[in-house]
Amino acid sequence: MSLDYSIPVLVVDDYQTMVRILRNLLKQVGFKDVDDASDGTAALAKLRERKYGLVISDWNMEPMTGYELLQQVRADEQLKDLPFIMVTAEAKTENVVAAKKAGVNNYIVKPFNAQTLQSKIAAVLGGE
């Protein structure tokens, strides 16, 4: 099965530069429909308005962190099966374990490149 690059992807990060980087990397690997939100609260609003195929969220954000967003998504009947990838600058084992327990599908530690991003997405969405 190959990856469906037509799915809408929501990038959640409070740092606009990181949003741009992620947008560019996603476009590089083939995704064309990329939307963004600046924090977990804005992301939740967008997730309730539109059906996304994947969420890529930063961990550290205010007022709602990526971890809290993940918990909200998993607790929501409409969103609970949404593929979710967490991005963080910290490779703390307890963060990875907490995210896994909360139901994250995959985890990316910054810095990363297009290949890493593509392989993590493929692992989550069932591509090559």
Phi, psi and omega in degrees: 000134180260163181291142176267099183282357181273350181294144175285135181246135176253120177261127182240113180200139181275355182255106187304325179298318179293322177301314179298316180300311180297318177304311181297316179297317180297319178294320178303318182275354172124354180280133183251332184258088183242125180244164178217160176221148186271351175195175184300323181295314178295322180297315179301317179300315180294321181295332179276342180272327190220149179271117177257156179261347183196142173241132173240112188235141172289155178278309188270103177214158174240150353281338179250123182285167176297326178294316178294323176299314179302315179298318179296316180298314181292334181275348184267123183304322182285333189249351193303335181263006182294126177300133188225123176245130180261136177243133179210156177273348183253126179262037180294129181303319182295328177293315180299314180297316180298316180296318178299314179298325181282352174103021178293145180274330179198170189219132177235131178259130178288149353282155177215167181241180183300322181296315179299313180301313182297318181292323178293318179295317180299320179297323182281318186266359176080031176274194181304000000 
